[in-house]
Structure formats: C-alpha cells, structure tokens
Amino acid sequence: MKRDQRRANHDKVEAPTLVEIEYNGQLVVVPRRIAKALPYLTERELGKLGVEL
C-alpha cells in the first residue's frame, strides 16, 4: 500500500516552472526555484546551473 502511494506521488513530478526575471538589465528565463536565489548567486554559479547571460 505505501509503495503504491509513493509511486503515485512520484508520477506527479512535473517540469520546473519557467519565469522571466530581470538580472543586470537583461531579461533571463530561469526555473522559479533559481529565480528566488538569483540575487545571491555569482555569474560563475549561474553558469554551472546552466543559465546563459
């Protein structure tokens, strides 16, 4: 029973929601979870996450 419930929850996983945010005067499209942290990340860290500036 528990296994079936876990499996059902796992099947609900969706692609991340993309949002447009302004960063250094440029519009950047990033997943929402990264958008919240954007002001605190360096350009090098953003590059590692796959964000192109």
Short mmCIF file of N, CA and C in Angstrom, two decimals:
data_model
loop_
_atom_site.label_atom_id
_atom_site.label_comp_id
_atom_site.label_asym_id
_atom_site.label_seq_id
_atom_site.Cartn_x
_atom_site.Cartn_y
_atom_site.Cartn_z
N MET A 1 0.82 -1.20 0.00
CA MET A 1 0.00 0.00 0.00
C MET A 1 0.87 1.27 0.00
N LYS A 2 1.83 1.35 0.93
CA LYS A 2 2.67 2.54 1.00
C LYS A 2 3.48 2.70 -0.28
N ARG A 3 3.96 1.60 -0.82
CA ARG A 3 4.74 1.66 -2.05
C ARG A 3 3.91 2.26 -3.18
N ASP A 4 2.65 1.86 -3.26
CA ASP A 4 1.78 2.39 -4.31
C ASP A 4 1.56 3.89 -4.14
N GLN A 5 1.45 4.33 -2.89
CA GLN A 5 1.26 5.76 -2.64
C GLN A 5 2.50 6.55 -3.04
N ARG A 6 3.68 6.01 -2.70
CA ARG A 6 4.92 6.69 -3.08
C ARG A 6 5.04 6.77 -4.59
N ARG A 7 4.69 5.69 -5.24
CA ARG A 7 4.77 5.65 -6.69
C ARG A 7 3.83 6.67 -7.31
N ALA A 8 2.63 6.78 -6.77
CA ALA A 8 1.66 7.74 -7.28
C ALA A 8 2.18 9.16 -7.14
N ASN A 9 2.82 9.46 -6.01
CA ASN A 9 3.37 10.79 -5.80
C ASN A 9 4.54 11.05 -6.74
N HIS A 10 5.34 10.04 -7.00
CA HIS A 10 6.48 10.22 -7.89
C HIS A 10 6.02 10.51 -9.32
N ASP A 11 4.91 9.95 -9.72
CA ASP A 11 4.40 10.17 -11.07
C ASP A 11 3.89 11.60 -11.26
N LYS A 12 3.69 12.33 -10.18
CA LYS A 12 3.18 13.69 -10.26
C LYS A 12 4.28 14.72 -10.57
N VAL A 13 5.53 14.29 -10.62
CA VAL A 13 6.64 15.20 -10.84
C VAL A 13 6.49 15.86 -12.21
N GLU A 14 6.61 17.19 -12.24
CA GLU A 14 6.46 17.94 -13.47
C GLU A 14 7.74 18.72 -13.76
N ALA A 15 7.82 19.24 -14.95
CA ALA A 15 8.96 20.08 -15.32
C ALA A 15 8.91 21.37 -14.51
N PRO A 16 10.06 21.98 -14.22
CA PRO A 16 10.06 23.21 -13.45
C PRO A 16 9.35 24.35 -14.18
N THR A 17 8.71 25.20 -13.41
CA THR A 17 8.02 26.36 -13.98
C THR A 17 9.05 27.42 -14.33
N LEU A 18 9.04 27.87 -15.57
CA LEU A 18 9.99 28.90 -16.00
C LEU A 18 9.39 30.28 -15.82
N VAL A 19 10.22 31.20 -15.34
CA VAL A 19 9.78 32.58 -15.15
C VAL A 19 10.81 33.52 -15.76
N GLU A 20 10.34 34.69 -16.20
CA GLU A 20 11.25 35.72 -16.70
C GLU A 20 11.58 36.66 -15.55
N ILE A 21 12.86 36.96 -15.41
CA ILE A 21 13.27 37.86 -14.34
C ILE A 21 14.37 38.76 -14.89
N GLU A 22 14.43 39.98 -14.38
CA GLU A 22 15.45 40.92 -14.85
C GLU A 22 16.69 40.75 -13.98
N TYR A 23 17.83 40.56 -14.65
CA TYR A 23 19.10 40.38 -13.95
C TYR A 23 20.13 41.24 -14.64
N ASN A 24 20.67 42.23 -13.96
CA ASN A 24 21.65 43.17 -14.51
C ASN A 24 21.16 43.81 -15.81
N GLY A 25 19.91 44.19 -15.85
CA GLY A 25 19.36 44.86 -17.03
C GLY A 25 18.97 43.94 -18.17
N GLN A 26 19.11 42.63 -17.99
CA GLN A 26 18.74 41.66 -19.03
C GLN A 26 17.56 40.84 -18.55
N LEU A 27 16.70 40.45 -19.48
CA LEU A 27 15.63 39.52 -19.14
C LEU A 27 16.17 38.10 -19.27
N VAL A 28 16.06 37.33 -18.22
CA VAL A 28 16.57 35.96 -18.18
C VAL A 28 15.41 35.03 -17.84
N VAL A 29 15.33 33.90 -18.55
CA VAL A 29 14.30 32.90 -18.26
C VAL A 29 14.94 31.78 -17.45
N VAL A 30 14.48 31.59 -16.23
CA VAL A 30 15.05 30.58 -15.33
C VAL A 30 13.92 29.86 -14.60
N PRO A 31 14.21 28.67 -14.07
CA PRO A 31 13.22 28.00 -13.22
C PRO A 31 12.92 28.85 -11.98
N ARG A 32 11.72 28.73 -11.48
CA ARG A 32 11.28 29.56 -10.35
C ARG A 32 12.18 29.39 -9.14
N ARG A 33 12.65 28.16 -8.86
CA ARG A 33 13.49 27.94 -7.67
C ARG A 33 14.82 28.69 -7.78
N ILE A 34 15.33 28.86 -9.00
CA ILE A 34 16.58 29.61 -9.19
C ILE A 34 16.30 31.11 -9.13
N ALA A 35 15.12 31.53 -9.60
CA ALA A 35 14.78 32.95 -9.63
C ALA A 35 14.82 33.56 -8.23
N LYS A 36 14.40 32.79 -7.23
CA LYS A 36 14.41 33.31 -5.86
C LYS A 36 15.84 33.54 -5.36
N ALA A 37 16.78 32.72 -5.82
CA ALA A 37 18.16 32.82 -5.35
C ALA A 37 19.03 33.69 -6.25
N LEU A 38 18.50 34.15 -7.36
CA LEU A 38 19.29 34.87 -8.36
C LEU A 38 20.10 36.04 -7.80
N PRO A 39 19.54 36.87 -6.94
CA PRO A 39 20.33 38.00 -6.43
C PRO A 39 21.55 37.57 -5.60
N TYR A 40 21.55 36.34 -5.11
CA TYR A 40 22.62 35.89 -4.22
C TYR A 40 23.67 35.05 -4.93
N LEU A 41 23.44 34.69 -6.20
CA LEU A 41 24.36 33.83 -6.93
C LEU A 41 25.33 34.65 -7.76
N THR A 42 26.55 34.14 -7.90
CA THR A 42 27.53 34.80 -8.77
C THR A 42 27.31 34.31 -10.20
N GLU A 43 27.93 35.01 -11.16
CA GLU A 43 27.77 34.61 -12.56
C GLU A 43 28.38 33.23 -12.80
N ARG A 44 29.42 32.91 -12.09
CA ARG A 44 30.04 31.58 -12.23
C ARG A 44 29.08 30.48 -11.77
N GLU A 45 28.43 30.71 -10.63
CA GLU A 45 27.46 29.73 -10.12
C GLU A 45 26.28 29.58 -11.07
N LEU A 46 25.85 30.69 -11.66
CA LEU A 46 24.75 30.63 -12.62
C LEU A 46 25.16 29.82 -13.85
N GLY A 47 26.39 29.97 -14.27
CA GLY A 47 26.89 29.19 -15.41
C GLY A 47 26.86 27.70 -15.12
N LYS A 48 27.19 27.32 -13.90
CA LYS A 48 27.15 25.91 -13.51
C LYS A 48 25.73 25.37 -13.52
N LEU A 49 24.76 26.25 -13.24
CA LEU A 49 23.35 25.84 -13.22
C LEU A 49 22.75 25.83 -14.63
N GLY A 50 23.51 26.31 -15.61
CA GLY A 50 23.03 26.29 -16.99
C GLY A 50 22.31 27.55 -17.42
N VAL A 51 22.45 28.62 -16.65
CA VAL A 51 21.81 29.89 -17.00
C VAL A 51 22.75 30.67 -17.91
N GLU A 52 22.28 31.04 -19.10
CA GLU A 52 23.10 31.81 -20.03
C GLU A 52 22.75 33.28 -19.90
N LEU A 53 23.78 34.10 -19.71
CA LEU A 53 23.55 35.55 -19.58
C LEU A 53 23.96 36.26 -20.84
#
